Amino acid sequence: MKRSFLLAAGLAVVARPGLADRIEPAQLARLTPADVVILGEVHDNPRHHENQALAVAGLRPAALVFEMLTPEKAALVTPDLRPSERRLAAVLDWDRSGWPDFAMYHPILLAAPEAQVFGAEVPRDEARAAVSEGAAAAFGAEAARFGLDRPLAPADLDRRIEEQRVAHCGALPADLLPGMVEAQRLRDAALARAVMEAMEETGGPVAVITGTGHARRDVGVPALLAEAAPALRVLSIGQFEAPPEGEVPFDLWLVTAPAPRPDPCAGFAEGGGAG
């Protein structure tokens, strides 16, 4: 099924899972309206957050869903605190959250000052439960709503296990990798649940700030929403630091320069990445 999206250049383009369209950052300012727009990122890339803020300003969403906030933390983002980066970061205890500098995320909040903020971060104890017991057990009563009660097809599971192996620099024990897949499924479901709550409370549109992996149409949040809320119009946007190879499972995608960072595998090589 085809989807058309109006870009800043005034062109209608067709985007389908597996046949996505590459765009330039300026085109994010004028996306065709959708119920849900999932804005992927590489978490520590400042340009990706600049692009998200640009898109959010153009979308003027009624709700913002952040992967980086629990529902409890999202409730602390009040109108009086929102303008102050320093005060808001302190209230959110952001410096101890493990996420990149709050200065990169604050402009996204300022881009939609009236939007209600929702959180979808999975607490560590729940993620650990997913690793050991499975995503369905960790998620609870609504697991079936998001397909967590069904095992992945063997080929799908094998592909996801390989992605986890590569993402962790080949340093994790092989028997831990299926559990890491379950933790990823749990995070996708938590985001999808938050999106649906945001739609119910505000009527949308909803913009989602999350890692690019969660924005994937084949296995990420869009796939879960297609099952749990098929009437929603969902637009997925992936951001990369180099052109991806093969099929690109997004509606739209773009490439920026990579952020300077140490070798991400160095910590694993030193024995610090298996914990």
XYZ file of C-alpha atoms in Angstrom:
275
model
C 0.000 0.000 0.000
C 1.414 3.330 -1.041
C 1.839 6.379 1.149
C 2.468 9.879 -0.154
C 4.280 12.532 1.834
C 4.656 16.192 0.887
C 8.224 17.350 1.296
C 9.594 20.861 1.575
C 10.411 20.950 -2.105
C 6.716 20.558 -2.835
C 7.113 17.083 -4.294
C 4.868 14.150 -3.525
C 6.932 11.016 -3.087
C 5.936 7.421 -2.514
C 7.450 5.629 0.455
C 6.932 1.988 1.381
C 8.606 -0.374 3.825
C 11.691 -1.641 2.045
C 11.498 1.119 -0.548
C 12.090 4.264 1.485
C 12.912 7.705 0.161
C 16.031 9.594 1.102
C 15.416 13.219 2.015
C 17.452 16.213 3.073
C 17.124 17.732 6.560
C 15.352 20.864 5.297
C 12.513 18.686 4.046
C 11.645 17.725 7.613
C 10.040 21.131 8.095
C 7.084 20.228 5.864
C 5.973 16.655 6.246
C 2.499 15.594 5.252
C 0.391 15.308 8.423
C 0.133 11.900 10.032
C -1.314 10.667 13.293
C 2.095 9.488 14.483
C 5.522 10.596 13.256
C 8.419 8.546 14.592
C 11.663 10.511 14.469
C 14.627 8.187 14.798
C 18.081 9.252 15.953
C 21.567 8.151 16.789
C 21.362 9.195 20.422
C 24.623 11.141 20.725
C 24.490 12.912 17.359
C 23.610 16.618 17.911
C 22.571 17.081 14.300
C 19.945 14.380 14.645
C 18.348 16.284 17.505
C 18.476 19.507 15.514
C 16.621 17.686 12.747
C 14.047 16.356 15.200
C 13.414 19.853 16.537
C 12.963 21.100 12.971
C 10.425 18.380 12.254
C 8.575 18.916 15.531
C 8.301 22.662 14.906
C 6.712 21.954 11.550
C 4.417 19.206 12.803
C 3.136 21.130 15.842
C 2.172 17.881 17.593
C -0.286 17.687 20.450
C 1.953 15.167 22.177
C 5.628 14.264 22.360
C 6.700 10.750 23.333
C 10.274 10.372 24.549
C 12.084 7.055 24.781
C 14.381 8.763 27.310
C 11.719 9.498 29.936
C 9.689 7.218 32.159
C 6.007 8.163 32.456
C 6.770 9.514 35.912
C 9.595 11.723 34.658
C 7.496 12.921 31.700
C 4.863 14.171 34.141
C 7.480 16.497 35.636
C 7.830 18.459 32.380
C 5.504 21.287 33.387
C 4.933 24.545 31.475
C 6.801 26.615 34.057
C 9.890 24.389 33.884
C 10.004 23.772 30.153
C 11.772 27.021 29.137
C 14.712 26.464 31.519
C 17.168 23.861 30.308
C 19.097 23.872 33.580
C 16.117 23.632 35.922
C 14.363 20.980 33.856
C 17.484 18.828 33.603
C 17.849 19.013 37.377
C 14.227 18.039 38.029
C 14.555 15.107 35.625
C 17.869 14.085 37.225
C 19.066 13.842 33.635
C 22.773 13.815 34.398
C 22.372 10.444 36.076
C 20.067 8.989 33.440
C 22.768 7.657 31.126
C 21.372 9.544 28.122
C 23.462 12.104 26.185
C 23.586 15.778 27.170
C 20.139 17.239 27.838
C 21.151 20.317 25.858
C 20.594 18.249 22.716
C 17.035 17.289 23.675
C 15.799 20.550 25.192
C 15.256 22.334 21.833
C 12.831 19.568 20.842
C 10.654 20.464 23.820
C 10.880 24.160 22.951
C 9.833 23.395 19.363
C 6.398 22.250 20.608
C 5.804 24.290 23.775
C 2.137 23.305 24.051
C 2.625 19.595 23.459
C 1.895 17.197 26.296
C 4.911 15.042 27.120
C 4.727 11.270 27.532
C 7.447 8.842 28.560
C 8.200 5.327 27.351
C 11.520 4.471 28.977
C 11.716 0.892 30.248
C 13.156 0.714 33.792
C 16.261 -1.418 34.130
C 14.585 -4.040 36.287
C 11.899 -4.567 33.635
C 14.515 -4.819 30.900
C 16.366 -7.409 32.947
C 13.125 -9.319 33.440
C 12.611 -9.348 29.678
C 16.101 -10.769 29.180
C 15.541 -13.579 31.656
C 11.789 -14.222 31.374
C 10.765 -12.816 27.994
C 9.127 -9.590 26.847
C 5.577 -10.835 27.438
C 6.211 -11.612 31.112
C 7.929 -8.261 31.663
C 5.231 -6.264 29.853
C 2.276 -7.761 31.677
C -1.419 -7.974 30.917
C -1.436 -6.228 27.529
C 1.388 -8.286 26.025
C -0.889 -9.972 23.494
C -2.102 -6.604 22.232
C 1.398 -5.947 20.885
C 2.159 -9.499 19.777
C 4.623 -10.170 22.581
C 2.892 -13.440 23.447
C 3.887 -14.944 20.089
C 7.398 -16.294 19.504
C 9.335 -14.825 16.609
C 9.690 -16.881 13.466
C 13.053 -18.691 13.449
C 14.480 -16.641 10.564
C 13.345 -13.383 12.180
C 14.827 -14.408 15.519
C 18.127 -15.352 13.887
C 18.331 -11.985 12.134
C 17.595 -10.078 15.329
C 20.125 -12.119 17.285
C 22.782 -11.253 14.722
C 21.875 -7.567 14.981
C 22.305 -7.742 18.748
C 25.631 -9.538 18.367
C 26.945 -6.814 16.057
C 25.510 -4.017 18.206
C 27.408 -5.386 21.203
C 30.657 -5.828 19.269
C 30.502 -9.622 19.477
C 31.319 -9.418 23.189
C 28.167 -10.909 24.726
C 27.778 -14.631 25.409
C 25.737 -16.292 22.677
C 23.152 -17.580 25.136
C 22.401 -13.996 26.277
C 21.549 -12.663 22.833
C 17.971 -14.041 22.584
C 17.239 -12.265 25.861
C 18.594 -9.026 24.428
C 16.155 -9.445 21.540
C 13.339 -9.787 24.075
C 14.442 -6.591 25.807
C 14.318 -4.783 22.464
C 10.817 -6.117 21.841
C 9.801 -4.835 25.271
C 11.102 -1.343 24.491
C 9.247 -1.286 21.164
C 6.033 -2.267 22.929
C 6.502 0.355 25.650
C 6.872 3.029 22.985
C 3.813 1.785 21.094
C 1.775 1.789 24.309
C 2.858 5.358 25.095
C 1.912 6.453 21.574
C -1.561 4.997 21.979
C -1.989 6.645 25.377
C -0.895 9.959 23.880
C -3.381 9.593 21.025
C -6.196 8.768 23.449
C -5.443 11.715 25.733
C -4.672 14.390 23.150
C -6.146 13.228 19.857
C -2.757 13.638 18.181
C -0.747 14.191 16.217
C 2.028 12.492 18.170
C 5.762 12.886 17.547
C 8.044 10.174 18.898
C 11.681 10.812 19.834
C 13.570 7.528 19.818
C 16.491 5.574 18.452
C 16.378 4.846 14.755
C 16.121 1.112 15.437
C 12.758 1.612 17.109
C 11.475 3.563 14.089
C 11.882 0.583 11.741
C 8.724 -0.437 9.959
C 9.597 -4.130 9.806
C 10.316 -4.833 13.475
C 9.973 -1.570 15.416
C 7.196 0.601 16.789
C 5.384 1.021 13.439
C 5.019 -2.758 13.158
C 3.481 -2.986 16.621
C 1.148 -0.059 15.989
C 0.028 -1.642 12.724
C -1.186 -4.591 14.786
C -2.535 -2.819 17.855
C -3.982 0.300 16.183
C -4.150 -0.312 12.418
C -6.215 2.815 11.743
C -3.367 5.125 12.758
C -1.449 6.856 9.984
C 2.195 6.327 10.906
C 5.227 7.946 9.300
C 8.637 6.528 10.201
C 11.856 8.494 9.679
C 15.316 7.030 10.173
C 18.527 9.009 10.610
C 21.919 7.533 9.790
C 25.571 8.523 9.874
C 26.362 6.659 6.653
C 24.136 5.450 3.816
C 22.563 2.125 4.809
C 22.968 -0.925 2.612
C 20.137 -2.952 1.140
C 16.484 -2.315 1.888
C 15.779 0.562 4.248
C 12.696 -0.221 6.394
C 11.477 3.343 6.882
C 9.174 5.682 5.023
C 11.827 8.411 4.842
C 15.481 8.503 5.815
C 18.425 10.872 5.825
C 22.159 10.830 6.426
C 24.238 13.260 8.473
C 27.898 13.476 9.335
C 28.822 11.142 12.191
C 29.236 12.520 15.686
C 32.793 12.381 17.043
C 33.037 9.617 19.637
C 35.503 7.055 20.955
C 35.488 3.580 19.489
C 32.209 2.146 20.834
C 33.727 -1.326 20.979
C 36.704 -0.243 23.098
C 34.810 -0.752 26.344
C 33.865 -4.279 25.335
C 37.453 -5.062 24.424
C 38.490 -3.932 27.901
C 35.918 -6.182 29.502
C 33.453 -3.431 30.345
C 30.641 -4.260 27.967
C 29.277 -7.599 29.122
C 27.623 -6.344 32.289
